[in-house]
Structures are given as structure tokens and as C-alpha cells.
Tab-separated table of C-alpha atoms and ligand atoms in Angstrom:
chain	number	residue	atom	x	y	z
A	665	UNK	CA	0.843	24.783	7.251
A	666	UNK	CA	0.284	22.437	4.594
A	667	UNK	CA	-3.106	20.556	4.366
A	668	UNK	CA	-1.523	17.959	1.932
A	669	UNK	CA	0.427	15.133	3.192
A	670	UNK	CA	1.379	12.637	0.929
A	671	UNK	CA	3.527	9.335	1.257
A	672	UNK	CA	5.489	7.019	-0.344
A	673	UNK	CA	5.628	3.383	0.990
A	674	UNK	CA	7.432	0.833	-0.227
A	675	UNK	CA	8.260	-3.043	1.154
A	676	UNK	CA	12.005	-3.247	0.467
A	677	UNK	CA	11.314	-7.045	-0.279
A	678	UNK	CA	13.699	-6.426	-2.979
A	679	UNK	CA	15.487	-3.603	-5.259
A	680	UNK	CA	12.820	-0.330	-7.119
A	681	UNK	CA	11.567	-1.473	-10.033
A	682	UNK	CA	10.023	0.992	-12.596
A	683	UNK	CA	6.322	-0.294	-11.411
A	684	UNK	CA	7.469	1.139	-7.735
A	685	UNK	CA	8.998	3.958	-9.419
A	686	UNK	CA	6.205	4.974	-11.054
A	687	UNK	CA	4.100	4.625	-7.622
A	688	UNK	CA	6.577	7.005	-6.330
A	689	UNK	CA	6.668	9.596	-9.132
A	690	UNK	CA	2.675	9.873	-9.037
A	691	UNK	CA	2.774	10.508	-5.437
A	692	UNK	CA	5.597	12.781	-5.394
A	693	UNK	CA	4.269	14.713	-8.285
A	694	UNK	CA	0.837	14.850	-6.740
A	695	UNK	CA	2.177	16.194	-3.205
A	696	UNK	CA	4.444	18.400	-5.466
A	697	UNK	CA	1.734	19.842	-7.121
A	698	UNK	CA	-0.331	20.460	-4.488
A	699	UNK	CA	1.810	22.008	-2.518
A	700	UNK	CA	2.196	19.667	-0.056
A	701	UNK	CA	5.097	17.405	2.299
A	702	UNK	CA	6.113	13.846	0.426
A	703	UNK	CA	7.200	11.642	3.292
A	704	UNK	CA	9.063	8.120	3.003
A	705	UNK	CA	7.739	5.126	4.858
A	706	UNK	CA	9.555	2.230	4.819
A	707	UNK	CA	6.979	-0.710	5.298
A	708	UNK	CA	9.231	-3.240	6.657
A	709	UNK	CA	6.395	-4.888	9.400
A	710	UNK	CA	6.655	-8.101	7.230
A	711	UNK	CA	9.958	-9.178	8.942
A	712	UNK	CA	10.337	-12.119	7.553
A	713	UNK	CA	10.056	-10.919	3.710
A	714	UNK	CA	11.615	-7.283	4.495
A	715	UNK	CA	15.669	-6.490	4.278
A	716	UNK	CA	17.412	-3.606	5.818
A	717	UNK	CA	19.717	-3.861	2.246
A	718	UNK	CA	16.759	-3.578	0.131
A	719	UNK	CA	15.494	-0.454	2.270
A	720	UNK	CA	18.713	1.120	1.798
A	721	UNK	CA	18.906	0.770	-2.071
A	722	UNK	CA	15.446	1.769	-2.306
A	723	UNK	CA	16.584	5.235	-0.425
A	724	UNK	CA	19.744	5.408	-2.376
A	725	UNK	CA	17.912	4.714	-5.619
A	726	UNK	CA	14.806	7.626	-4.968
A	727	UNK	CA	17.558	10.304	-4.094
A	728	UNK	CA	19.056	9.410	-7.384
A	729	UNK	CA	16.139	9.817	-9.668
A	730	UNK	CA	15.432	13.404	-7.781
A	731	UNK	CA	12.746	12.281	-5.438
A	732	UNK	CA	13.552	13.112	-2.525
A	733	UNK	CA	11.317	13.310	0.744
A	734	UNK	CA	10.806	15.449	3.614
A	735	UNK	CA	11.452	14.864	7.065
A	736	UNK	CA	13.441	11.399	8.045
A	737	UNK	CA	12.037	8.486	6.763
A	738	UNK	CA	10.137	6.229	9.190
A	739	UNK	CA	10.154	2.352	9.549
A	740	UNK	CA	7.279	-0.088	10.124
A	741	UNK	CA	9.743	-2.015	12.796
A	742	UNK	CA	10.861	1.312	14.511
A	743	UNK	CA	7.856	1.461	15.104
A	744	UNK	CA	6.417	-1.874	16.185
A	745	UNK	CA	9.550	-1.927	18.618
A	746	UNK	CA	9.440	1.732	20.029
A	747	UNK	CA	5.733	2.792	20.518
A	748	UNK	CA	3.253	0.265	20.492
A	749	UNK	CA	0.783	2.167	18.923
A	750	UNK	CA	0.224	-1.149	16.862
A	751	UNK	CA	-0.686	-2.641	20.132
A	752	UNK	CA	-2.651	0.242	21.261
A	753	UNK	CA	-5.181	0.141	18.171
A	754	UNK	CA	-5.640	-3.760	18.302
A	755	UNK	CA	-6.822	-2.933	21.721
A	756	UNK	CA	-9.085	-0.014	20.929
A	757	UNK	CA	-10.473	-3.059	18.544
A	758	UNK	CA	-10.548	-5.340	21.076
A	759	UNK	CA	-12.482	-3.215	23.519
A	760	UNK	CA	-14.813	-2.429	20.816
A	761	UNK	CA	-15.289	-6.733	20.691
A	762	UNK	CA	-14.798	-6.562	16.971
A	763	UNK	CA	-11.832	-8.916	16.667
A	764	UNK	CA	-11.330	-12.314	17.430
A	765	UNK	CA	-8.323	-15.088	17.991
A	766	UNK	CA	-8.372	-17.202	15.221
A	767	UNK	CA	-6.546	-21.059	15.368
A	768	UNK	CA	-7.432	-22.692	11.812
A	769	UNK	CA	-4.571	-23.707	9.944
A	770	UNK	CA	-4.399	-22.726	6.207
A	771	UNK	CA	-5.117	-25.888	5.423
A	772	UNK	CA	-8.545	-25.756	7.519
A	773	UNK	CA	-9.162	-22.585	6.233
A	774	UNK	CA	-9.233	-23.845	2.746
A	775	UNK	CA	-11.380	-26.835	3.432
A	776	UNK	CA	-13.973	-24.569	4.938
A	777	UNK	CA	-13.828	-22.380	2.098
A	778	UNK	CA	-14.620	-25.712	-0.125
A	779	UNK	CA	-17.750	-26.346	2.196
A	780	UNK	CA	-18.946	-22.682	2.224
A	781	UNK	CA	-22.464	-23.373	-0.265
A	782	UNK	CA	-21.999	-19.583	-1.739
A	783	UNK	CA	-17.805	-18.917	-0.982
A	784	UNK	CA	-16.681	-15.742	-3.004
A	785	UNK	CA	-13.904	-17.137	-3.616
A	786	UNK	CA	-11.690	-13.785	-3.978
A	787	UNK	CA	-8.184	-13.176	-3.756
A	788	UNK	CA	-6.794	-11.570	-0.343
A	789	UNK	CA	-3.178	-11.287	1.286
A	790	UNK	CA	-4.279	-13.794	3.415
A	791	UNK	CA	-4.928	-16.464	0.396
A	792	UNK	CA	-8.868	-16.492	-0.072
A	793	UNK	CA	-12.376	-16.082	1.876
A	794	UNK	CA	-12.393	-17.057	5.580
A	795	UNK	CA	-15.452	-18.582	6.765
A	796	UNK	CA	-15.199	-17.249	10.162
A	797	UNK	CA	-15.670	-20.746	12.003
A	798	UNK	CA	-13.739	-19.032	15.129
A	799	UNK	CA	-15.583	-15.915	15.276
A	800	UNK	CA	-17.925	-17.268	17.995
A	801	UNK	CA	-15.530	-19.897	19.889
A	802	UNK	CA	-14.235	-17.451	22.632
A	803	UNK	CA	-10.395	-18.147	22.408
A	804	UNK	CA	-8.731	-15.683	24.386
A	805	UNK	CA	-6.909	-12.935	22.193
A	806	UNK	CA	-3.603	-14.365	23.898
A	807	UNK	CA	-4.477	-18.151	22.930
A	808	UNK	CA	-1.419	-19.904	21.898
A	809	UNK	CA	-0.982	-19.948	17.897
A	810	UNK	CA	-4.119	-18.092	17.007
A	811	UNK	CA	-3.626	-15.412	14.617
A	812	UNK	CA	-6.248	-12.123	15.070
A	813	UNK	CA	-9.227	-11.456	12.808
A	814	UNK	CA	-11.181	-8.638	12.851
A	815	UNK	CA	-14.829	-9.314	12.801
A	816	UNK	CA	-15.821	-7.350	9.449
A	817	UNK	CA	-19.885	-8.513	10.025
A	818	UNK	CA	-22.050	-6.112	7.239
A	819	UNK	CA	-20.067	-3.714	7.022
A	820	UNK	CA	-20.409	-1.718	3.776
A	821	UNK	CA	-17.670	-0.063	2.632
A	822	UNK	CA	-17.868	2.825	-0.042
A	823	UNK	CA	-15.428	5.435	-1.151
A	824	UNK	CA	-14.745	8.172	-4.492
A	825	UNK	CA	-11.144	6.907	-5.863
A	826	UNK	CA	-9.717	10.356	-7.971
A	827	UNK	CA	-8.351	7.845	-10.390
A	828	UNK	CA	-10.158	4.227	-10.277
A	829	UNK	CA	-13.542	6.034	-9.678
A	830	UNK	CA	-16.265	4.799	-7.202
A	831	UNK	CA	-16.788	2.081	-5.113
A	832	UNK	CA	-18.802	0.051	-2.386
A	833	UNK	CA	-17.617	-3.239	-0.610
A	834	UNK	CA	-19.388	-5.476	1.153
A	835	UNK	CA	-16.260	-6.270	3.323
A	836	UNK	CA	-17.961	-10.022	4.148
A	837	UNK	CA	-18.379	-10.758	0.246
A	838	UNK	CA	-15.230	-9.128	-0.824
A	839	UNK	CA	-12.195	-10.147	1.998
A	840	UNK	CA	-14.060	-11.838	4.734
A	841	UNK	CA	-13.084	-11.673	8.418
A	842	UNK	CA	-9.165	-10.514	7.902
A	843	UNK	CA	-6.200	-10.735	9.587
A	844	UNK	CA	-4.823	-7.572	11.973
A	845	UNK	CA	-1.787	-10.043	13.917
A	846	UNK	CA	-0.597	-13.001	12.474
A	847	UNK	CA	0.208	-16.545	14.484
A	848	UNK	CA	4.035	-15.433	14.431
A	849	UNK	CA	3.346	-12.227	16.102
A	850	UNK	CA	3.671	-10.092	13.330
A	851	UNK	CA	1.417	-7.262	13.085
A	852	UNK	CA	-0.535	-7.540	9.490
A	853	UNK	CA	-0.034	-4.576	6.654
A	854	UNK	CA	-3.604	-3.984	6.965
A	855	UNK	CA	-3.334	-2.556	10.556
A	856	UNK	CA	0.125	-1.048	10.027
A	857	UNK	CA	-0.657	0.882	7.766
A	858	UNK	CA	-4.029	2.477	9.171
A	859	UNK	CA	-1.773	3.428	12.028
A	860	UNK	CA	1.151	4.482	10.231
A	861	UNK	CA	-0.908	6.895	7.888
A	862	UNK	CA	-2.754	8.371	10.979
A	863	UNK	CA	-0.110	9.005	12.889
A	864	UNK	CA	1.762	10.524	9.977
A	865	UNK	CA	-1.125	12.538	9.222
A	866	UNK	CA	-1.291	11.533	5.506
A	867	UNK	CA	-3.948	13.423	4.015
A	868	UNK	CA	-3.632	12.125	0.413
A	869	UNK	CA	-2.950	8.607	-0.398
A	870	UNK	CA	-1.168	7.945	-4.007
A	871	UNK	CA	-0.120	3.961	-4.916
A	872	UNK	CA	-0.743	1.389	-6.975
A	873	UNK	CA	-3.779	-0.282	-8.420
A	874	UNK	CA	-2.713	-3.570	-6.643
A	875	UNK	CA	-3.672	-1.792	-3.443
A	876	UNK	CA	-7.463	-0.812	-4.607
A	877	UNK	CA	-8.762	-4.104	-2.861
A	878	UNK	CA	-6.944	-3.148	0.429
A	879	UNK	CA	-8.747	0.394	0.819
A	880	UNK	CA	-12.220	-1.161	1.769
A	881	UNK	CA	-10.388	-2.840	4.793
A	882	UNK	CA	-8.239	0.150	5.642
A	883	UNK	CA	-10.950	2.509	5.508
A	884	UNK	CA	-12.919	0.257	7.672
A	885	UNK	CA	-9.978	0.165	10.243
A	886	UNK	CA	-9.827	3.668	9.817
A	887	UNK	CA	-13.527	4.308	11.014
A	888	UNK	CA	-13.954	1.462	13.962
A	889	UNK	CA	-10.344	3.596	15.356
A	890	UNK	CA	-11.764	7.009	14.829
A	891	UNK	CA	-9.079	8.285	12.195
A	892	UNK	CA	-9.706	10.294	9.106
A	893	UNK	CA	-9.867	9.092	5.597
A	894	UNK	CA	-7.446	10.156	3.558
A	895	UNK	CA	-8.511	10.827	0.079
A	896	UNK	CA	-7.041	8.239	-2.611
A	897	UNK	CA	-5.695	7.546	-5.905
A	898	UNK	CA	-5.130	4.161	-7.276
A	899	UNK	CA	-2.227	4.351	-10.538
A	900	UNK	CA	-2.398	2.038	-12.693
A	901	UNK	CA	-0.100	-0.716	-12.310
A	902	UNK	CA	2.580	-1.662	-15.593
A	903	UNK	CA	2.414	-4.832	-16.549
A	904	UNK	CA	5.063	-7.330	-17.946
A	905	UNK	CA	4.525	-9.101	-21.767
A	906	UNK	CA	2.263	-11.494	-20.024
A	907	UNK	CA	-0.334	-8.909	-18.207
A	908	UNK	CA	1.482	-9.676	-15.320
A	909	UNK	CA	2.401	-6.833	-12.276
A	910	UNK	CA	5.980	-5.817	-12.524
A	911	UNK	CA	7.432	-7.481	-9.346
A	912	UNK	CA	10.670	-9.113	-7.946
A	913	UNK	CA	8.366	-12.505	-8.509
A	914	UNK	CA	7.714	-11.560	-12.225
A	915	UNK	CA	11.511	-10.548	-12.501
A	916	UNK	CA	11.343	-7.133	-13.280
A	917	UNK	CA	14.654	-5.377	-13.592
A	918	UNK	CA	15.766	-3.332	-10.788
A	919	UNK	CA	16.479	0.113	-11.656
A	920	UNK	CA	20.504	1.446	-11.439
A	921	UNK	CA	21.193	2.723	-7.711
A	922	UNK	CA	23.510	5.207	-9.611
A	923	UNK	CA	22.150	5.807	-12.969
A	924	UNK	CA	23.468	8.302	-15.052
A	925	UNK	CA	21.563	12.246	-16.233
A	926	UNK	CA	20.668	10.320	-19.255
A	927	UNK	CA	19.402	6.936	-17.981
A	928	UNK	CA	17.510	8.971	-14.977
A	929	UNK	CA	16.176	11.127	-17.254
A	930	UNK	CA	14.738	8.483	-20.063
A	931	UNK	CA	13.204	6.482	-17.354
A	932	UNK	CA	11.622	9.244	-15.486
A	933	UNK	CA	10.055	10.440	-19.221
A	934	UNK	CA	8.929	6.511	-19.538
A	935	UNK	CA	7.224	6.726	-16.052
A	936	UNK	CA	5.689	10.390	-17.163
A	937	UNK	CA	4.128	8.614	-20.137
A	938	UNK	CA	2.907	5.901	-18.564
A	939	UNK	CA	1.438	8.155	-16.371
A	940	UNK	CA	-0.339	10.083	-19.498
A	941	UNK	CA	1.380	12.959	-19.081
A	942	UNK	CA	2.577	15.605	-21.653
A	943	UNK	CA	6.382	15.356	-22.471
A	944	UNK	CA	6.604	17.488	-24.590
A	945	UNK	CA	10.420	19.239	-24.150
A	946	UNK	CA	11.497	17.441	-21.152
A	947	UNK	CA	13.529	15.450	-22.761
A	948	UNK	CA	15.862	18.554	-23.129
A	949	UNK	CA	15.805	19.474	-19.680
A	950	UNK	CA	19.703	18.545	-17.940
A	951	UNK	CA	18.904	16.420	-15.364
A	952	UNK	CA	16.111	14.451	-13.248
A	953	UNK	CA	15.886	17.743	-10.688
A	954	UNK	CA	14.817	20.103	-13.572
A	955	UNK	CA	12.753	17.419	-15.126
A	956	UNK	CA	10.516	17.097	-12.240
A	957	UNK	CA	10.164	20.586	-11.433
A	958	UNK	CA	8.694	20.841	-14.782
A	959	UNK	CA	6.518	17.986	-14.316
A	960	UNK	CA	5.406	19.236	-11.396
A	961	UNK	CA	3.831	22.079	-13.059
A	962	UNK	CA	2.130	20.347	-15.431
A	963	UNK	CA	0.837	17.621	-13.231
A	964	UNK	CA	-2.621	16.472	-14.645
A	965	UNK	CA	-3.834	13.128	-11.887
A	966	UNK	CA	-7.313	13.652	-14.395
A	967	UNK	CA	-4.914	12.245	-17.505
A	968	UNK	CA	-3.779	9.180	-15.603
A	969	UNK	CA	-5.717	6.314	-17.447
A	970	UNK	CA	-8.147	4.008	-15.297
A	971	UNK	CA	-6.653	0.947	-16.755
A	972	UNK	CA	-3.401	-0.989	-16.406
A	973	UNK	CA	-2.205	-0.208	-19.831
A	974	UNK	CA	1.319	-0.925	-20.631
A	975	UNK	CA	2.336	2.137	-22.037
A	976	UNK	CA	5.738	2.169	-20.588
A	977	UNK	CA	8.132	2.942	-23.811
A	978	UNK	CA	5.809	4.376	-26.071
B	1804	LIG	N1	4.105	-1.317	1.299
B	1804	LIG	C1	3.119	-1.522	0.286
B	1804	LIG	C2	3.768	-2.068	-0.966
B	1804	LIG	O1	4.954	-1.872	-1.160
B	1804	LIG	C3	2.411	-0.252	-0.092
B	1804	LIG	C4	1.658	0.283	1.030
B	1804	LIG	C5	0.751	1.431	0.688
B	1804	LIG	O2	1.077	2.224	-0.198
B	1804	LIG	O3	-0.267	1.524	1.340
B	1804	LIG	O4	3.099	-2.698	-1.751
């Protein structure tokens, strides 16, 4: 059996892009490499930003640029509607006392943050630092238009990234007291995705760098629910002409659903390079199947730069 599990997880919030292509390819090629399964997740919890079209392209689009997955791909709101295992682990928190209903409004939560003498004021999913003025006010976790928090106290968060390198969080001074179910009943990404990965059994985690600020928090999750870690590797993200990430909000192009040998080919080299690794000859090779095989073999995660360097068309 293999002792590498790796994943792929995109938000089909809108078509692949060449920044979530390049996620994909590192993960693939790492799984690949090691021998190991790749799975699919689609991460579709967000049900208000997520479209079943999008998912679909994203599928069609992978297949088409040779990566494709083993096993059926899962869904976020498969799950949330079949299991419950979301549920389950906000109630393994909530035995443990470590979460709380929260009421403020985001405007509240601002002002708070304005009155905080020493606010961190650091970007999270959830906007900025919460102060935690509900922690202590005993709303009952089924108190009408409260979101969840989960009570992060000192925790101290460190962990060895094979890419990004090491680091230590103080969750309180880093993302605060953050948010496991939202006021519109939506289960956050943060929890999701503990769950999902544990009960996928995803042993290796590759993504992108835009995710390194969310490990501290999963991690955390991770240990208060008694999972395993699962060892990570933060790629670099590419940027647009402006240093900013590629995304549907900065406009990046999505890729062809049904590109050509050629046009596969060329942008699975670009990704390769960006990733720093040796081309040398694949631009030969026929099509995107026997261009990954060889990639595979020559996978290097040790040459993937640290940085968000835009080296995509060099
Ligand atoms: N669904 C997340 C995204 O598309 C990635 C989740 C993950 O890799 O942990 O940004």
C-alpha cells in the first residue's frame, strides 16, 4: 500500500488558471514521484462563491493537460450533506470547550480591532484580528446569528515546510480566535479541510504559497481532533505584472478546456519552469502524457524556489 497520499483541491469559484495549474502539477508530480495516489477534491463548502460549472471545467480542463487523479473525485457539499463528519468534529471541539458562538457584526469586529492598544493587524479569510469580546459571554453554540470561533488561547504553532522552510505561530498574534461555522450556516474552509484531508488520509500536502498562513490553524485543528499532520509544501505562487496572485479577481486567463498537443504541451513546460525544473528535451516529447512521465522522473521539490518569482515564460 502506498504511504503517500497526495491531493489536489481546488474552489471552482471560476475556470483553472495557470497559478492553479501549477498548484496541481507540483502536487501531481510530487505524488507521482513518490510513488504515491493523487486524489481530486473539489472544495465547493463555500456555497455561495462555488459553481457546479466551474467544477466541471476544472475536471474537464486537468484530464486535458494529462493530470489525471485516482479514485472519484470528492466534493466539499457531498459531504456536508451526506455524513456530517463536519458536524461531528465541531462537536469533538465543542466538548473539548474550545469554541465559542460568536454575534459581532463585521462592522463591530472592526471597531474592536481599532480599540485593541497592541491589534496585529494581519490579514485572515475572515478580514483581520478578532478581539475575542464573545469568548467569555456564554451564547449557546445554537444562538441565533452567531457564527463559531474556535478559542485559539496560546497556542503555539510550529511546523518544517519542505519548500517555505520553518515556522512557529503564535495563533493569537497571527489569526486570532477564527471562524469554524459561519452565521449562514456554512461550515468555514478551515474546518473542511482538516476533515476532508483526514478522512482522505492525505499524507502529503502540496499547494500554494497563499495557503502558508492557513497551516498554523489547520494544524492546530488537526491536533485539538486527534488527526495526523500531513507533511507540507508551500509553491510559490505566480504573480501578475503588478506582484499580484494570479486569480479570477486579478483576471487571469483561464486556460483552454480543450487545448491542443502543442498549447498543452508549452504551458505544461511554462509551469515546469516556473517550478525550477530542468526542461531540457521535453519540449520534443508528443504530447502532455509523455511529458509528465518524464517530469515525473526528474522531479526535484529541493529546486522549487522559496519566493514568488514570476518566472512563468522564461
Ligand atoms: N480550495 C483551496 C483553494 O482553491 C485550496 C485548499 C487546499 O489546498 O488546502 O484555494
Amino acid at each position: 500500500m502506498s504511504t503517500y497520499i497526495g491531493r489536489f483541491a481546488p474552489s471552482p469559484t471560476g475556470p483553472l488558471h495557470i497559478g492553479s495549474l501549477i498548484a496541481a502539477l507540483a502536487s501531481y508530480l510530487d505524488a507521482r514521484a513518490h510513488g504515491g495516489l493523487w486524489k481530486l477534491r473539489i472544495d465547493d463548502i463555500d456555497t455561495t462563491r462555488c459553481k457546479a460549472i466551474y467544477a466541471n471545467e476544472i475536471k474537464t480542463c486537468l484530464q486535458n493537460f494529462g493530470l489525471h487523479w485516482d479514485g472519484e473525485a470528492t466534493s466539499q457539499q457531498v459531504r456536508a450533506d451526506t455524513d456530517g463528519a463536519y458536524a461531528t468534529a465541531l462537536q469533538t471541539l465543542a466538548d473539548k470547550k474550545v469554541v465559542y458562538a460568536c454575534v459581532c457584526s463585521r462592522k463591530e469586529i472592526a471597531d474592536s480591532i481599532l480599540t485593541m492598544p497592541t491589534a496585529t493587524l494581519i490579514n485572515n479569510p475572515e478580514g483581520a484580528l478578532y478581539s475575542g469580546v464573545c469568548r467569555h459571554k456564554g451564547f449557546t453554540l445554537s444562538h441565533p446569528n452567531s457564527a463559531i470561533r474556535l478559542n485559539v488561547s496560546d497556542s503555539e504553532i510550529s511546523f518544517h515546510d519542505r519548500i517555505q522552510g520553518s515556522f512557529s505561530h503564535q495563533l493569537s498574534q497571527t489569526c486570532g480566535d477564527f471562524i469554524l461555522k459561519r452565521k449562514d450556516n456554512l461550515f468555514a474552509y478551515q474546518l473542511a479541510v482538516v476533515v476532508d484531508d483526514y478522512l482522505e488520509g492525505i499524507t502529503h500536502i502540496v499547494r500554494g504559497a497563499d495557503l502558508l498562513d492557513s497551516t498554523p490553524r489547520q494544524i492546530h485543528l488537526q491536533q485539538l481532533l486527534g488527526y495526523p499532520t500531513p507533511i507540507y509544501a508551500h509553491v510559490p505562487l505566480a504573480l501578475t505584472d503588478k506582484g499580484e496572485k494570479l486569480s479570477k479577481q486579478t483576471l487571469a486567463p483561464a486556460l483552454p478546456l480543450q487545448p491542443s498537443a502543442a498549447q498543452a504541451l508549452n504551458t505544461l513546460l511554462s509551469c515546469l519552469k516556473f517550478l525550477g525544473q530542468p526542461t531540457d528535451g521535453l519540449a520534443q516529447m508528443h504530447d502532455a502524457a509523455a511529458l509528465l512521465e518524464a517530469a515525473v522522473k526528474r522531479w526535484d521539490v529541493s529546486a522549487v524556489g522559496r519566493l514568488g518569482l514570476d518566472r512563468l515564460g522564461n
